[in-house]
Amino acid sequence: YDVAQICIFHRIDSIRGLDWKLIADDAFLGDVKDAVSLGMAALRKPDRTNSFSSWLAKYLYDVLAYDAGTLFRLRNRAGRVIGLSVPDGTTFAPLLDYWGNPPADPAEAFVQYANGVPWNWLTRGDLIYEPFRPRNNSPYGHAPIESIVLNANTDLRFQKYFLDRFTSGNV
């Protein structure tokens, strides 16, 4: 739906246009000068490939279009986190335990599907998935676009009617 896409990209562009800074928490009293410079260096290319602006745009699109913003922890051979990549959040399904809660580490908490086939099983230590608009009856978030589905349908029908008026006439 073109109007929704325009709105999503406008919101992404407005967020990308902000001046981003790292600051210490109010409760922290120590020296953070070295930590802030290290954090800013990590934010230049959070996934070690894309700039912060491109990386943020990919993440925000998944949040605003599907409420499936997902971050994968990139690790080196020693197991230390060295970056955060933004995989396609729509390929992951959260798993639940017997009580309907996400399982804790080391149990698998997510399964990734590729071409409809379970491809990768991940723990909460591997993947960060926090819905922006959580619901109590589903492990998935409520995408902002879902709120306007009926309005979008009506608008699409109006656009088709308007296009037909100019292409086939009004007789």
Backbone as numpy.savetxt, mean C-alpha at the origin, in Angstrom:
# Nx Ny Nz CAx CAy CAz Cx Cy Cz
-12.02 3.38 -13.45 -12.88 4.56 -13.45 -11.99 5.78 -13.45
-12.10 6.59 -14.50 -11.14 7.68 -14.71 -11.16 8.74 -13.63
-12.33 9.10 -13.13 -12.40 10.14 -12.10 -11.71 9.66 -10.81
-11.93 8.40 -10.45 -11.28 7.85 -9.26 -9.77 7.81 -9.45
-9.31 7.44 -10.64 -7.87 7.42 -10.92 -7.27 8.83 -10.79
-7.98 9.81 -11.31 -7.50 11.20 -11.21 -7.39 11.61 -9.74
-8.39 11.26 -8.95 -8.37 11.60 -7.52 -7.23 10.89 -6.80
-7.04 9.61 -7.10 -5.96 8.85 -6.45 -4.61 9.45 -6.80
-4.37 9.73 -8.07 -3.07 10.28 -8.47 -2.86 11.70 -7.95
-3.95 12.46 -7.84 -3.83 13.81 -7.26 -3.40 13.72 -5.79
-4.00 12.79 -5.05 -3.65 12.62 -3.64 -2.19 12.14 -3.51
-1.79 11.20 -4.36 -0.41 10.71 -4.33 0.55 11.85 -4.62
0.27 12.66 -5.64 1.15 13.77 -5.97 1.23 14.79 -4.86
0.11 15.03 -4.18 0.13 16.01 -3.08 0.95 15.49 -1.90
0.89 14.20 -1.62 1.69 13.63 -0.53 3.16 13.59 -0.90
3.45 13.26 -2.16 4.84 13.24 -2.62 5.47 14.63 -2.58
4.66 15.66 -2.70 5.17 17.03 -2.71 5.52 17.58 -1.34
5.23 16.84 -0.28 5.54 17.30 1.07 7.04 17.22 1.33
7.52 18.06 2.25 8.92 17.98 2.68 9.00 16.95 3.80
9.72 15.86 3.55 9.83 14.78 4.51 11.07 14.97 5.37
10.89 14.80 6.69 11.99 14.93 7.63 11.87 13.83 8.68
13.01 13.41 9.19 13.04 12.48 10.31 13.38 13.27 11.57
12.59 13.08 12.62 12.85 13.75 13.88 12.70 12.74 15.01
13.29 13.05 16.13 13.20 12.16 17.29 11.84 12.29 17.95
11.41 11.23 18.58 10.18 11.23 19.37 10.34 12.19 20.55
9.24 12.81 20.97 9.29 13.75 22.08 9.81 13.11 23.36
9.54 11.82 23.55 9.95 11.14 24.78 11.42 10.75 24.77
12.06 10.78 23.60 13.47 10.37 23.51 14.36 11.56 23.87
15.28 11.36 24.80 16.13 12.45 25.28 17.57 12.36 24.80
17.95 11.28 24.12 19.33 11.09 23.69 19.66 11.86 22.43
20.88 11.66 21.97 21.36 12.29 20.74 20.96 11.44 19.54
20.29 12.04 18.58 19.80 11.29 17.41 20.46 11.75 16.11
21.47 12.58 16.20 22.08 13.16 15.00 22.55 12.07 14.03
23.28 11.07 14.55 23.79 10.00 13.69 22.65 9.14 13.15
21.65 8.86 13.97 20.53 8.03 13.55 19.70 8.72 12.47
19.51 10.01 12.59 18.73 10.75 11.59 19.48 10.76 10.26
20.78 10.99 10.27 21.53 10.99 9.00 21.53 9.60 8.37
21.60 8.56 9.18 21.53 7.19 8.67 20.14 6.90 8.09
19.10 7.35 8.78 17.73 7.16 8.29 17.46 7.90 6.99
17.97 9.12 6.88 17.80 9.89 5.66 18.54 9.23 4.49
19.68 8.64 4.77 20.41 7.92 3.71 19.61 6.70 3.26
18.99 6.01 4.21 18.18 4.84 3.85 16.93 5.24 3.07
16.40 6.41 3.34 15.19 6.86 2.64 15.47 7.36 1.22
16.72 7.58 0.86 17.01 8.01 -0.51 16.55 6.95 -1.51
16.79 5.69 -1.17 16.33 4.55 -1.99 15.88 3.46 -1.03
14.63 3.52 -0.56 14.16 2.57 0.47 14.21 1.11 0.05
14.04 0.84 -1.26 14.09 -0.54 -1.74 15.41 -0.84 -2.45
16.36 0.08 -2.32 17.69 -0.04 -2.91 17.67 0.10 -4.43
16.51 0.46 -5.01 16.39 0.62 -6.45 15.75 1.96 -6.81
14.56 2.21 -6.26 13.77 3.40 -6.61 14.02 4.54 -5.62
13.84 5.76 -6.13 13.93 6.93 -5.25 12.77 6.91 -4.26
12.89 7.69 -3.19 11.84 7.74 -2.18 10.51 8.15 -2.79
10.54 9.10 -3.70 9.31 9.60 -4.31 8.59 8.51 -5.11
9.32 7.76 -5.91 8.72 6.66 -6.69 8.26 5.53 -5.78
9.08 5.20 -4.80 8.74 4.14 -3.84 7.46 4.50 -3.09
7.36 5.75 -2.65 6.18 6.20 -1.92 4.94 6.17 -2.81
5.09 6.54 -4.07 3.96 6.53 -5.00 3.42 5.11 -5.19
4.31 4.13 -5.29 3.87 2.74 -5.44 3.10 2.28 -4.20
3.62 2.61 -3.03 2.97 2.21 -1.79 1.61 2.90 -1.64
1.57 4.20 -1.90 0.31 4.94 -1.74 -0.76 4.48 -2.72
-0.36 4.09 -3.93 -1.36 3.59 -4.87 -2.06 2.35 -4.33
-1.28 1.42 -3.79 -1.89 0.22 -3.21 -2.79 0.56 -2.02
-2.39 1.55 -1.22 -3.21 1.94 -0.07 -4.52 2.58 -0.53
-4.44 3.52 -1.47 -5.63 4.26 -1.87 -6.54 3.49 -2.80
-6.00 2.65 -3.65 -6.83 1.92 -4.61 -7.41 0.64 -4.02
-6.64 -0.06 -3.18 -7.08 -1.38 -2.70 -7.05 -1.52 -1.18
-6.48 -0.56 -0.47 -6.17 -0.67 0.96 -5.35 -1.93 1.20
-4.36 -2.12 0.36 -3.48 -3.28 0.46 -2.02 -2.85 0.42
-1.71 -1.77 1.14 -0.33 -1.32 1.21 0.53 -2.36 1.92
1.53 -2.87 1.23 2.35 -3.96 1.74 3.82 -3.63 1.56
4.59 -3.91 2.60 6.04 -3.70 2.54 6.74 -5.02 2.85
7.69 -5.39 2.01 8.46 -6.61 2.19 9.84 -6.23 2.70
10.25 -6.87 3.78 11.56 -6.58 4.37 12.66 -7.28 3.55
13.49 -6.49 2.90 14.64 -7.03 2.17 15.74 -7.31 3.19
16.36 -8.47 3.10 17.39 -8.86 4.07 18.69 -9.22 3.34
19.79 -8.99 4.04 21.08 -9.44 3.51 21.31 -10.88 3.95
22.47 -11.43 3.62 22.74 -12.83 3.95 22.83 -13.09 5.45
23.10 -12.04 6.22 23.16 -12.18 7.68 21.78 -12.08 8.32
20.74 -11.79 7.50 19.38 -11.70 8.03 18.97 -10.32 8.48
19.85 -9.32 8.31 19.51 -7.95 8.71 18.69 -7.28 7.63
17.72 -6.45 8.06 16.88 -5.72 7.12 17.72 -4.62 6.48
17.73 -4.59 5.14 18.52 -3.60 4.41 17.65 -2.73 3.51
16.33 -2.95 3.54 15.45 -2.14 2.72 14.02 -2.65 2.81
13.11 -1.87 2.24 11.70 -2.23 2.20 11.21 -2.11 0.76
10.82 -3.23 0.16 10.27 -3.17 -1.19 8.76 -3.11 -1.12
8.14 -2.64 -2.19 6.69 -2.52 -2.26 6.17 -3.54 -3.27
5.80 -4.74 -2.80 5.23 -5.71 -3.73 3.77 -5.38 -4.00
3.18 -6.03 -4.98 1.76 -5.84 -5.29 0.93 -6.41 -4.14
0.32 -5.53 -3.39 -0.43 -5.95 -2.20 -1.63 -6.83 -2.49
-2.12 -6.79 -3.72 -3.30 -7.60 -4.06 -2.95 -9.07 -4.25
-1.66 -9.41 -4.24 -1.27 -10.81 -4.42 -1.13 -11.54 -3.10
-1.33 -10.85 -1.97 -1.16 -11.45 -0.65 -2.51 -11.69 0.02
-2.61 -12.80 0.70 -3.80 -13.12 1.49 -3.36 -13.31 2.94
-3.94 -12.53 3.86 -3.60 -12.74 5.27 -4.18 -14.06 5.77
-3.41 -14.77 6.58 -3.88 -16.01 7.18 -4.32 -15.71 8.61
-5.26 -16.50 9.12 -5.78 -16.30 10.47 -5.63 -17.58 11.28
-5.50 -17.43 12.60 -5.46 -18.61 13.47 -6.89 -19.03 13.82
-7.02 -19.98 14.73 -8.35 -20.50 15.08 -9.27 -19.45 15.68
-8.71 -18.39 16.24 -9.50 -17.35 16.89 -9.74 -16.15 15.98
-9.31 -16.23 14.75 -9.53 -15.15 13.80 -8.49 -14.04 13.86
-7.36 -14.30 14.50 -6.30 -13.31 14.62 -5.12 -13.69 13.73
-4.32 -12.71 13.33 -3.11 -13.06 12.58 -2.14 -13.83 13.47
-1.57 -14.91 12.98 -0.63 -15.68 13.81 0.66 -14.91 14.07
1.25 -15.16 15.23 2.51 -14.52 15.60 3.68 -15.30 15.00
4.84 -14.65 14.94 6.04 -15.34 14.47 6.32 -16.53 15.36
6.83 -17.61 14.88 7.37 -17.85 13.55 6.37 -18.48 12.58
5.09 -18.51 12.93 4.09 -19.10 12.03 3.88 -18.21 10.81
3.53 -18.85 9.69 3.24 -18.08 8.48 1.96 -17.28 8.69
1.98 -16.01 8.28 0.84 -15.13 8.45 0.26 -14.66 7.12
0.98 -14.90 6.02 0.53 -14.46 4.70 0.90 -15.51 3.66
0.08 -15.59 2.64 0.42 -16.42 1.49 0.32 -15.52 0.26
1.31 -15.62 -0.61 1.31 -14.84 -1.84 0.90 -15.75 -2.99
-0.02 -15.25 -3.81 -0.50 -16.00 -4.96 0.09 -15.42 -6.24
0.56 -16.30 -7.10 1.04 -15.92 -8.43 0.28 -16.77 -9.45
-0.44 -16.13 -10.33 -1.26 -16.82 -11.33 -2.25 -17.78 -10.68
-2.79 -17.37 -9.54 -3.80 -18.18 -8.86 -3.26 -19.34 -8.05
-1.94 -19.48 -7.97 -1.32 -20.60 -7.27 -0.59 -20.06 -6.04
-0.73 -20.71 -4.88 0.06 -20.27 -3.72 1.54 -20.35 -4.04
2.23 -19.22 -3.88 3.61 -19.13 -4.33 4.59 -19.00 -3.18
4.25 -18.17 -2.20 5.21 -17.85 -1.15 4.48 -17.72 0.18
4.99 -18.35 1.22 4.43 -18.27 2.56 5.34 -17.38 3.40
4.78 -16.33 4.02 5.59 -15.35 4.72 5.09 -15.15 6.15
6.00 -14.76 7.02 5.66 -14.47 8.41 5.46 -12.96 8.59
5.02 -12.56 9.77 4.88 -11.13 10.07 6.25 -10.46 10.12
7.30 -11.24 10.31 8.65 -10.69 10.28 9.14 -10.41 8.87
8.50 -11.03 7.87 8.88 -10.83 6.47 8.11 -9.70 5.81
6.86 -9.54 6.21 5.94 -8.67 5.49 5.22 -7.74 6.46
5.06 -6.49 6.06 4.27 -5.53 6.84 2.99 -5.27 6.06
1.86 -5.66 6.63 0.56 -5.39 6.01 -0.37 -4.87 7.11
-0.63 -3.59 7.08 -1.52 -2.96 8.05 -2.56 -2.19 7.26
-3.81 -2.67 7.23 -4.83 -1.94 6.49 -5.00 -0.52 7.01
-5.18 0.42 6.10 -5.38 1.82 6.46 -6.76 2.01 7.09
-7.75 1.29 6.58 -9.11 1.31 7.12 -9.50 -0.11 7.52
-9.03 -0.56 8.70 -9.33 -1.94 9.10 -10.80 -2.15 9.42
-11.22 -3.41 9.29 -12.60 -3.79 9.62 -12.53 -4.95 10.61
-13.54 -5.06 11.45 -13.53 -6.15 12.43 -14.06 -7.46 11.86
-14.66 -7.45 10.69 -15.21 -8.67 10.12 -14.39 -9.22 8.95
-13.18 -8.67 8.77 -12.34 -9.12 7.66 -10.88 -8.79 7.94
-9.96 -9.64 7.50 -8.55 -9.29 7.67 -8.07 -8.24 6.66
-8.92 -7.91 5.69 -8.59 -6.92 4.67 -9.11 -5.55 5.08
-8.51 -4.52 4.52 -8.97 -3.17 4.76 -10.12 -2.82 3.82
-10.70 -1.66 4.04 -11.80 -1.17 3.21 -11.23 -0.09 2.29
-11.10 -0.41 1.03 -10.51 0.52 0.07 -11.39 1.75 -0.09
-10.79 2.93 -0.18 -11.59 4.14 -0.36 -12.49 4.08 -1.59
-12.03 3.41 -2.64 -12.82 3.33 -3.87 -14.11 2.54 -3.66
-14.10 1.60 -2.69 -15.31 0.82 -2.42 -16.44 1.69 -1.91
-16.11 2.81 -1.29 -17.13 3.70 -0.72 -17.93 4.40 -1.81
-17.37 4.49 -3.01 -18.04 5.25 -4.06 -18.44 4.40 -5.26
-18.56 3.09 -5.07 -18.83 2.21 -6.20 -20.16 2.57 -6.87
-21.21 2.79 -6.10 -22.51 3.12 -6.70 -22.45 4.46 -7.43
-21.81 5.46 -6.83 -21.68 6.75 -7.50 -20.86 6.61 -8.78
-19.80 5.82 -8.73 -18.96 5.63 -9.91 -19.76 4.94 -11.01
-20.55 3.94 -10.67 -21.38 3.24 -11.65 -22.35 4.21 -12.32
-23.01 5.04 -11.52 -23.95 6.03 -12.06 -23.22 7.00 -12.97
-22.05 7.46 -12.57 -21.29 8.40 -13.37 -20.83 7.77 -14.68
-20.41 6.51 -14.65 -20.00 5.83 -15.88 -21.17 5.71 -16.86
-22.34 5.39 -16.34 -23.53 5.31 -17.21 -23.87 6.67 -17.81
-23.71 7.73 -17.03 -23.96 9.07 -17.54 -22.96 9.42 -18.63
-21.68 9.07 -18.43 -20.66 9.35 -19.43 -20.96 8.61 -20.73
-21.44 7.37 -20.63 -21.79 6.61 -21.82 -22.97 7.25 -22.54
-23.98 7.67 -21.77 -25.14 8.34 -22.35 -24.70 9.62 -23.06
-23.82 10.39 -22.42 -23.36 11.64 -22.98 -22.56 11.40 -24.26
-21.70 10.37 -24.27 -20.93 10.03 -25.45 -21.85 9.58 -26.59
-22.86 8.75 -26.26 -23.80 8.30 -27.29 -24.58 9.46 -27.89
-24.84 10.46 -27.11 -25.60 11.62 -27.60 -24.83 12.32 -28.71
-23.51 12.37 -28.60 -22.71 13.04 -29.63 -22.32 12.12 -30.78
-22.32 10.81 -30.56 -21.92 9.92 -31.64 -23.10 9.44 -32.47
-24.21 9.11 -31.82 -25.35 8.60 -32.60 -26.48 9.61 -32.70
-26.34 10.77 -32.08 -27.36 11.80 -32.14 -28.37 11.65 -31.01
-29.30 12.57 -30.96 -30.29 12.55 -29.89 -31.68 12.21 -30.40
-31.78 11.70 -31.62 -33.08 11.34 -32.19 -33.33 9.86 -31.96
